[in-house]
Amino acid sequence: MADSAPPILGSDLASDFAALVGESNVRTDGATRKLFSQDIWVPADELVDMVVSPRSLDELQAVLAVAYKAGAFIAPRGSGMSYTGGYVPVGSRTVSLDMTRMNRILAISRDDMTITVEAGVTWKQLNDALAPLGLRTPFWGPMSGLKSTIGGGISQLNAMFGAAQHGTSSESVIAMTVVSAEGTVIRTGARGIDGAEPFYRHFGPDLAGLFCGDCGALGVKAEITLRLMTAPKHEQQASFSFRSGADLLRAMAELSRAGVACELCAFDPGLTKIRLSRASLTSDVKTLGSVISKEKTLLKGLVSASKIAMSGRNIVEADEYPLHVICEGRSQSGVDWDMKEARRIAQECDGKEIENSIAKIIRSMPFPALNSMVGPTGEAWVPIHGVSSLKNAPVIFDEVQALYDAHAHEMESMDVRTGFLFTSMSTNGLIIEPVYFWPQGWREIHEEGMEPAHTARLSQRPENPEATALVRLLRAKVLEIFQKFGCGHFQIGRTYPYLESRDDKSVQILDAIKRVMDPKGTLNPGVLGLTTKEDAS
């Protein structure tokens, strides 16, 4: 990728965009173009031509209409957390659509229990606005929610907070306002007499569902309405340790079937070892302060913080599998019952209860700084994941471990380290997320996401093409295992096979929708495996 390659689309188009959104919101400098042409996994082969940042639905429509007329590719981008090529340019005539300026909360209606936001609102911003009102969305964000946008979360789909009971981000959606490639608006759901008050999703065929998980290939999300619930007033956390991955996954499956936890989060020994090489979370003053403020009384907060400080990093044996369970509800007695059931299930699966420091920290600091975008000493990091059925998760885990055993010599010689994160999705899915760390330096996108003080403590590394090639090979082979067991995926982008798993009629339907929403094939071409501009012409 040539860092200084000149824009192809030309200054006239940039001037047209500037007339719509303001000159400062059209960026053509090399540094910005390079930043917006890469994601967390690898840099793109092409540079975007320019970055355009609309401020409103009207500006977004106008920008898309002008780009469509000019024949430009459009790559919608939220906060840039993709690791699957979800917004990188497919060709040199690409306009990167920066949605972060569309960051207004448009309406909160306790009467209708809805909130409508622009696509660039972050999950933290959403929760900060709702907390004083005692309200929450059922799914309320990924751990990257400090910067991750709701538009990106609906496009890519999310897991984590609330997901064990309420499912992914899309399952909290009521309605959307989406803009097609040529600038036409589509509004979904039942929206009241004047169409301005969306309140119910399933009015006829579920059009909103078409744009959930589409990675921006079918339309650009402008406004999103989510359903609200009264924020649970009571919660408890517990942590357990298991001797084997099989015991852990058996426990997570039973906990999912029981539906007693709002969040389940677990690690393998590999990721535990890597976490322990970081500066201890439990010694961080901000962390302990957040735990204190989370408790209902100062005394309880001080007790919790002191336990965490004393436990340090010796919370779990380095060769065991820790599981963190969080229960919440309207009454203390209900939460007590759920946690009692969680303890019973964990013990029946040979789990032993351990100090719940990490579980408390997860809930007290749900949206931490994104310093884990690289490894503990600055090495490269990338995940891959599969959404597994409950029964298949242990077999998938075993097959991935067997793959690593077969490549153990190469991995050791190149210092490629691995780990696993496990989470749950409602009552019928477990997410298996292998992660990789290897000695290669970070890039501009990582530096933008991390705290400057944290970055300053790390040592930059040179490119390491040999180790990166091994990570690419391992990810591809893991993906084959996921495919073998029919796993689903979030953040499909250009990484996970999608069309290949659909029957012929489904592919025809998707192609037809793509042609209606994007007649020239210029909207995020290649994402989901859908047609490119060249294919469509």
XYZ file of C-alpha atoms in Angstrom:
537
model
C 0.000 0.000 0.000
C 1.590 3.270 -1.111
C 1.279 5.749 1.760
C 1.519 8.795 -0.482
C -0.497 7.637 -3.483
C -2.562 10.582 -4.764
C -6.366 10.430 -4.672
C -7.946 9.006 -7.827
C -11.391 10.553 -7.505
C -10.027 14.084 -7.660
C -10.417 17.444 -5.981
C -13.752 18.264 -7.653
C -15.496 15.439 -5.808
C -13.818 16.458 -2.554
C -15.131 19.986 -3.111
C -18.622 18.645 -3.726
C -18.482 16.759 -0.434
C -17.070 19.801 1.362
C -20.046 21.854 0.215
C -22.293 19.304 1.917
C -20.471 18.558 5.187
C -17.904 21.334 5.582
C -14.322 21.475 4.384
C -12.849 20.197 7.663
C -14.967 17.046 7.406
C -13.454 15.931 4.106
C -9.937 14.636 4.686
C -7.519 13.719 1.904
C -4.183 13.814 3.753
C -2.041 10.697 3.580
C -2.041 9.927 7.324
C -5.826 9.925 7.610
C -6.271 7.913 4.432
C -3.773 5.322 5.667
C -5.478 5.057 9.063
C -8.902 4.496 7.494
C -7.494 1.885 5.098
C -6.509 -0.630 7.777
C -8.219 -2.686 10.419
C -6.880 -4.451 13.496
C -5.722 -7.555 11.615
C -3.808 -6.340 8.558
C -3.446 -3.189 6.454
C -5.347 -3.055 3.191
C -3.651 -3.213 -0.184
C -5.342 0.014 -1.300
C -5.671 3.510 0.152
C -9.081 5.095 0.483
C -9.285 8.207 -1.647
C -10.794 10.399 1.043
C -12.613 10.306 4.362
C -15.993 12.039 4.577
C -17.799 12.641 7.877
C -21.519 13.518 7.652
C -23.285 15.050 10.669
C -26.942 14.166 10.030
C -29.297 11.981 8.048
C -29.719 14.728 5.451
C -25.956 15.089 5.014
C -25.538 11.324 4.799
C -28.165 11.091 2.063
C -26.549 13.888 0.112
C -23.034 12.417 0.431
C -24.208 9.014 -0.772
C -26.092 10.537 -3.707
C -23.002 12.445 -4.849
C -20.729 9.420 -4.407
C -23.168 7.211 -6.311
C -23.268 9.618 -9.237
C -19.446 9.739 -9.277
C -19.199 5.934 -9.270
C -17.207 5.845 -6.053
C -17.028 2.859 -3.736
C -18.355 3.505 -0.222
C -16.867 1.918 2.901
C -18.952 2.756 6.021
C -16.865 2.845 9.198
C -17.726 3.238 12.867
C -14.910 3.194 15.413
C -12.653 0.884 13.397
C -12.720 -2.213 15.626
C -13.022 -4.680 12.721
C -10.520 -7.515 12.313
C -12.236 -9.090 9.283
C -11.732 -6.494 6.537
C -15.220 -5.136 7.188
C -14.551 -1.585 5.983
C -11.164 -1.644 4.260
C -11.111 -0.389 0.649
C -11.560 -2.915 -2.117
C -10.405 -0.460 -4.773
C -8.627 2.866 -5.069
C -11.834 4.805 -5.822
C -13.135 4.336 -2.264
C -14.689 6.978 -0.022
C -14.409 6.021 3.631
C -17.618 7.092 5.350
C -16.718 8.105 8.907
C -19.943 7.829 10.923
C -18.596 9.044 14.281
C -19.933 12.608 13.849
C -23.485 11.253 13.729
C -23.395 10.806 17.495
C -26.597 12.343 18.856
C -29.123 10.641 21.082
C -32.294 11.703 19.298
C -35.016 10.591 21.707
C -35.522 8.689 24.952
C -39.115 7.674 25.607
C -39.882 6.044 28.921
C -43.544 6.093 27.882
C -42.809 3.773 24.954
C -39.608 2.252 26.457
C -37.506 3.148 23.417
C -34.346 5.079 22.668
C -33.413 6.369 19.207
C -29.805 7.201 18.443
C -27.671 8.095 15.472
C -25.358 5.355 14.280
C -22.191 6.989 15.640
C -23.304 6.962 19.282
C -21.026 4.744 21.391
C -22.305 2.078 23.760
C -20.803 3.978 26.692
C -22.581 7.149 25.604
C -25.846 5.205 25.401
C -25.457 3.772 28.898
C -24.380 7.080 30.403
C -27.568 8.687 29.066
C -29.861 5.924 30.358
C -28.342 5.239 33.784
C -29.747 8.354 35.545
C -33.232 7.342 34.341
C -32.950 3.829 35.749
C -33.200 2.387 32.244
C -31.103 0.114 30.063
C -31.183 -1.683 26.748
C -31.411 -5.493 27.145
C -28.095 -6.017 25.327
C -26.011 -3.065 26.460
C -22.648 -3.314 24.778
C -19.382 -5.113 23.994
C -16.281 -4.651 26.137
C -14.978 -2.259 23.463
C -18.013 -0.028 24.115
C -15.858 2.931 25.145
C -15.357 3.547 21.418
C -17.468 0.992 19.560
C -20.502 2.545 17.925
C -24.044 1.246 17.939
C -24.237 1.405 14.143
C -21.110 -0.720 13.936
C -22.481 -3.060 16.585
C -25.678 -3.665 14.655
C -23.798 -4.040 11.359
C -21.237 -6.453 12.791
C -23.280 -7.852 15.728
C -21.933 -7.921 19.273
C -21.597 -10.200 22.252
C -21.046 -9.662 25.980
C -23.140 -7.480 28.285
C -26.627 -8.885 28.722
C -26.070 -11.373 25.906
C -26.455 -14.525 28.014
C -30.115 -13.649 28.595
C -31.016 -11.204 25.838
C -28.933 -12.277 22.847
C -26.802 -10.166 20.537
C -27.093 -6.436 19.814
C -29.586 -6.964 16.978
C -32.089 -8.586 19.331
C -32.542 -5.272 21.133
C -33.342 -3.413 17.886
C -36.876 -2.115 17.262
C -36.417 -0.109 14.083
C -33.825 1.444 11.818
C -33.467 4.251 9.344
C -31.111 3.050 6.627
C -29.814 4.825 3.520
C -29.269 3.018 0.224
C -26.221 3.471 -2.007
C -27.899 6.184 -4.072
C -29.155 8.109 -1.011
C -32.720 6.814 -0.596
C -34.087 6.369 2.939
C -35.669 3.118 4.187
C -37.509 3.098 7.539
C -38.401 -0.191 9.209
C -40.918 -1.233 11.877
C -44.209 0.157 13.207
C -43.577 3.876 13.644
C -46.790 5.539 14.839
C -49.175 7.789 12.953
C -46.581 10.210 11.581
C -43.789 7.643 11.227
C -41.598 9.522 13.685
C -42.110 7.330 16.769
C -40.914 3.766 16.108
C -42.108 1.455 18.861
C -42.462 -2.099 17.486
C -40.278 -4.139 15.176
C -42.343 -7.038 13.804
C -44.872 -5.271 11.564
C -44.993 -7.694 8.637
C -41.752 -9.204 7.294
C -38.811 -8.207 9.451
C -37.062 -5.652 7.261
C -34.889 -4.482 10.159
C -33.379 -7.949 10.319
C -32.010 -7.568 6.791
C -29.634 -4.862 7.970
C -28.507 -6.597 11.172
C -25.162 -8.303 10.629
C -24.903 -7.087 7.012
C -21.503 -5.402 7.655
C -22.732 -2.350 5.764
C -23.188 -4.220 2.483
C -26.944 -3.590 2.146
C -27.237 -0.021 3.402
C -25.752 2.608 5.687
C -27.363 2.790 9.122
C -28.304 6.326 10.067
C -30.672 6.036 13.038
C -31.396 3.057 15.295
C -34.201 2.571 17.805
C -33.568 0.118 20.633
C -35.989 -1.206 23.200
C -35.556 -0.307 26.851
C -36.038 -2.164 30.099
C -35.929 -1.084 33.705
C -32.330 -1.483 34.829
C -31.989 -4.459 37.199
C -31.480 -3.198 40.737
C -29.660 -6.241 42.097
C -26.668 -8.239 40.927
C -24.170 -10.787 42.161
C -20.928 -12.120 40.806
C -19.167 -15.419 41.319
C -16.109 -17.065 39.773
C -15.233 -20.725 39.405
C -12.189 -22.656 38.282
C -12.237 -25.877 36.228
C -9.501 -28.421 35.635
C -10.316 -28.969 31.965
C -11.878 -27.212 29.010
C -14.432 -30.007 28.767
C -15.649 -29.351 32.337
C -15.756 -25.614 31.702
C -17.762 -25.884 28.491
C -20.103 -28.439 30.059
C -20.785 -25.969 32.876
C -21.296 -23.056 30.474
C -23.763 -25.128 28.438
C -25.776 -26.057 31.532
C -25.731 -22.460 32.792
C -26.957 -21.311 29.386
C -29.789 -23.853 29.388
C -30.793 -22.727 32.879
C -30.796 -19.050 31.806
C -29.693 -17.866 35.247
C -26.760 -15.638 34.229
C -26.822 -12.366 32.326
C -23.150 -12.808 31.431
C -20.758 -15.731 31.277
C -17.106 -15.100 30.502
C -14.286 -17.645 30.656
C -10.627 -18.091 29.697
C -8.256 -20.963 29.038
C -4.846 -21.367 30.732
C -3.093 -19.831 27.711
C -5.003 -16.579 27.952
C -4.730 -16.630 31.736
C -0.926 -16.741 31.453
C -0.939 -13.833 29.020
C -3.295 -11.834 31.256
C -0.983 -12.469 34.221
C 1.949 -10.970 32.303
C 0.128 -7.649 32.114
C 0.313 -5.041 34.843
C -2.254 -6.297 37.359
C -5.747 -4.933 36.930
C -6.291 -5.522 40.611
C -3.560 -3.057 41.594
C -4.919 -0.221 39.457
C -6.290 2.647 41.529
C -8.954 3.473 38.929
C -10.089 -0.138 38.984
C -10.440 -0.263 42.753
C -12.225 3.087 42.741
C -14.754 1.828 40.220
C -15.423 -1.274 42.348
C -16.023 0.909 45.410
C -18.440 3.198 43.564
C -20.339 0.229 42.133
C -21.320 -1.130 45.550
C -24.439 0.205 47.274
C -22.614 1.357 50.415
C -19.118 2.708 51.001
C -18.377 -0.036 53.517
C -19.289 -2.812 51.062
C -17.244 -1.065 48.413
C -14.187 -0.845 50.629
C -14.517 -4.503 51.584
C -14.774 -5.548 47.916
C -11.831 -3.373 46.891
C -9.662 -4.664 49.735
C -10.370 -8.281 48.765
C -9.405 -7.525 45.178
C -6.245 -5.696 46.202
C -5.187 -8.566 48.474
C -5.928 -11.239 45.875
C -3.684 -9.556 43.316
C -3.163 -11.771 40.304
C -3.216 -15.055 42.242
C -6.922 -15.533 41.619
C -6.745 -18.822 39.706
C -4.161 -21.507 39.112
C -2.338 -20.854 35.834
C -3.242 -24.292 34.427
C -6.977 -24.073 35.142
C -9.966 -22.539 33.359
C -11.669 -19.636 35.178
C -15.366 -18.850 34.585
C -16.949 -15.589 35.675
C -20.719 -15.580 36.262
C -22.894 -12.509 36.728
C -26.553 -12.671 37.757
C -28.950 -9.735 37.888
C -32.623 -9.144 38.570
C -35.440 -7.049 40.019
C -35.279 -8.586 43.504
C -32.485 -9.721 45.768
C -34.256 -13.008 46.419
C -34.472 -13.701 42.671
C -30.778 -13.011 42.178
C -29.941 -15.143 45.214
C -31.871 -18.051 43.677
C -30.134 -17.637 40.302
C -26.705 -17.550 41.918
C -27.500 -20.571 44.083
C -28.444 -22.449 40.907
C -25.265 -21.243 39.168
C -23.164 -22.546 42.061
C -24.956 -25.893 41.959
C -24.327 -26.279 38.234
C -20.670 -25.259 38.502
C -20.062 -27.718 41.350
C -21.798 -30.567 39.496
C -19.401 -29.908 36.603
C -16.420 -30.202 38.971
C -15.875 -26.467 39.338
C -14.509 -24.921 42.526
C -15.437 -21.409 43.608
C -12.633 -18.862 43.663
C -12.316 -15.169 44.496
C -14.687 -13.200 42.242
C -12.306 -10.252 41.683
C -12.376 -10.373 37.880
C -16.163 -10.726 37.769
C -16.525 -7.644 39.983
C -14.075 -5.691 37.827
C -15.910 -6.666 34.630
C -19.153 -5.226 36.005
C -17.624 -2.150 37.641
C -15.596 -1.226 34.529
C -17.594 -2.617 31.594
C -15.959 -0.319 29.036
C -12.228 -0.134 29.818
C -9.606 1.665 27.756
C -8.744 -0.327 24.646
C -5.172 -1.053 25.662
C -5.638 -4.776 25.007
C -5.641 -4.091 21.241
C -2.056 -5.326 21.467
C -0.398 -7.903 23.693
C 0.972 -7.171 27.176
C 4.385 -6.090 25.851
C 3.165 -4.547 22.596
C 3.044 -7.658 20.409
C 0.382 -8.077 17.739
C -3.016 -9.509 18.712
C -5.905 -10.846 16.651
C -8.908 -13.079 17.413
C -11.150 -15.337 15.381
C -14.404 -16.822 16.633
C -17.270 -19.207 16.056
C -20.763 -19.309 17.540
C -21.235 -22.964 18.402
C -24.231 -25.020 19.411
C -24.072 -26.011 23.071
C -23.380 -29.688 22.377
C -20.611 -29.114 19.809
C -18.486 -26.642 21.789
C -16.301 -29.224 23.622
C -15.554 -31.144 20.402
C -14.644 -27.931 18.554
C -12.341 -26.900 21.387
C -10.607 -30.292 21.319
C -10.075 -30.086 17.553
C -8.565 -26.619 17.789
C -6.245 -27.823 20.542
C -5.216 -30.768 18.350
C -4.444 -28.318 15.538
C -2.190 -26.340 17.865
C -0.450 -29.513 19.004
C 0.299 -30.351 15.363
C 1.927 -26.937 14.870
C 3.529 -26.664 18.308
C 7.129 -26.631 17.051
C 6.510 -23.806 14.556
C 4.523 -21.808 17.095
C 7.244 -22.129 19.703
C 10.034 -21.232 17.312
C 8.219 -18.098 16.138
C 6.889 -17.186 19.598
C 3.254 -17.389 18.485
C 1.121 -17.693 21.613
C -2.544 -18.563 21.793
C -5.463 -18.356 24.164
C -9.238 -18.713 24.256
C -12.091 -16.490 25.362
C -15.479 -18.152 25.894
C -18.800 -16.325 26.242
C -22.450 -17.296 25.885
C -25.298 -16.207 23.634
C -28.808 -16.518 25.078
C -29.843 -20.084 25.949
C -28.583 -21.758 22.802
C -25.070 -20.737 21.815
C -21.492 -20.565 23.069
C -18.864 -18.330 21.498
C -15.405 -19.875 21.155
C -12.854 -17.167 20.420
C -9.247 -18.244 19.849
C -6.807 -15.331 20.101
C -3.223 -15.010 18.855
C -0.217 -13.009 20.029
C 3.022 -12.826 18.053
C 6.109 -10.578 17.949
C 5.130 -7.890 15.503
C 4.593 -4.199 16.139
C 1.387 -2.230 16.249
C 0.109 0.109 13.558
C -1.710 3.442 13.384
C -5.122 1.979 14.169
C -3.857 0.440 17.414
C -2.171 3.663 18.440
C -5.407 5.576 17.861
C -7.334 3.172 20.113
C -4.918 2.856 23.037
C -4.182 5.362 25.775
C -1.005 7.351 24.945
C 0.470 6.676 28.385
C 0.017 2.957 27.862
C 1.544 3.033 24.382
C 4.555 4.912 25.742
C 5.339 1.983 28.061
C 5.510 -0.520 25.199
C 8.335 -1.395 22.832
C 7.577 -1.175 19.123
C 8.555 -4.200 17.043
C 9.373 -4.514 13.342
C 7.249 -6.366 10.804
C 7.386 -10.155 11.181
C 6.024 -11.664 7.964
C 6.982 -15.245 8.842
C 5.124 -15.284 12.174
C 2.196 -13.378 10.636
C 1.953 -16.026 7.917
C 1.763 -18.730 10.582
C -1.028 -16.872 12.381
C -2.851 -16.528 9.054
C -2.506 -20.290 8.486
C -3.754 -21.150 11.984
C -6.756 -18.843 11.652
C -7.655 -20.407 8.309
C -7.461 -23.926 9.740
C -9.517 -22.948 12.791
C -12.094 -21.480 10.444
C -12.252 -24.832 8.646
C -13.027 -26.485 11.981
C -15.783 -23.963 12.652
C -17.240 -24.635 9.205
C -17.125 -28.382 9.805
C -19.483 -27.936 12.766
C -21.747 -25.357 11.120
C -20.795 -22.462 13.390
C -22.202 -18.984 12.938
C -20.160 -15.784 13.064
C -20.410 -12.119 13.898
C -18.434 -9.440 12.043
C -18.452 -11.517 8.858
C -16.711 -8.886 6.730
C -14.474 -10.489 4.131
C -13.159 -13.214 6.461
C -15.930 -15.632 7.353
C -17.649 -17.648 4.598
C -21.294 -16.703 4.405
C -22.791 -17.230 0.955
C -21.136 -20.648 0.760
C -23.291 -21.805 3.669
C -26.575 -20.533 2.157
C -28.858 -22.513 -0.118
C -29.307 -21.329 -3.712
C -32.640 -19.572 -3.186
C -31.292 -17.677 -0.176
C -28.372 -16.439 -2.266
C -30.804 -15.292 -4.971
C -32.833 -13.372 -2.380
C -29.709 -11.713 -0.973
C -28.481 -10.795 -4.446
C -31.878 -9.272 -5.243
C -31.837 -7.172 -2.076
C -28.285 -6.081 -2.855
C -29.328 -4.959 -6.347
C -32.266 -2.937 -4.958
C -30.204 -1.261 -2.236
C -26.980 -0.976 -4.230
C -27.631 -1.178 -8.004
C -24.023 -0.517 -9.031
C -22.466 -2.760 -6.371
C -20.425 0.094 -4.902
C -21.493 -0.214 -1.253
C -18.811 -2.135 0.670
C -18.290 -4.517 -2.253
C -17.133 -8.036 -1.439
C -18.409 -7.969 2.139
C -20.522 -11.063 2.901
C -19.281 -12.366 -0.452
C -21.833 -10.206 -2.283
C -21.199 -8.719 -5.708
C -18.551 -6.155 -6.458
C -18.985 -3.296 -8.882
C -17.219 -5.307 -11.578
C -19.451 -8.323 -10.983
C -22.587 -6.204 -11.170
C -21.681 -4.411 -14.404
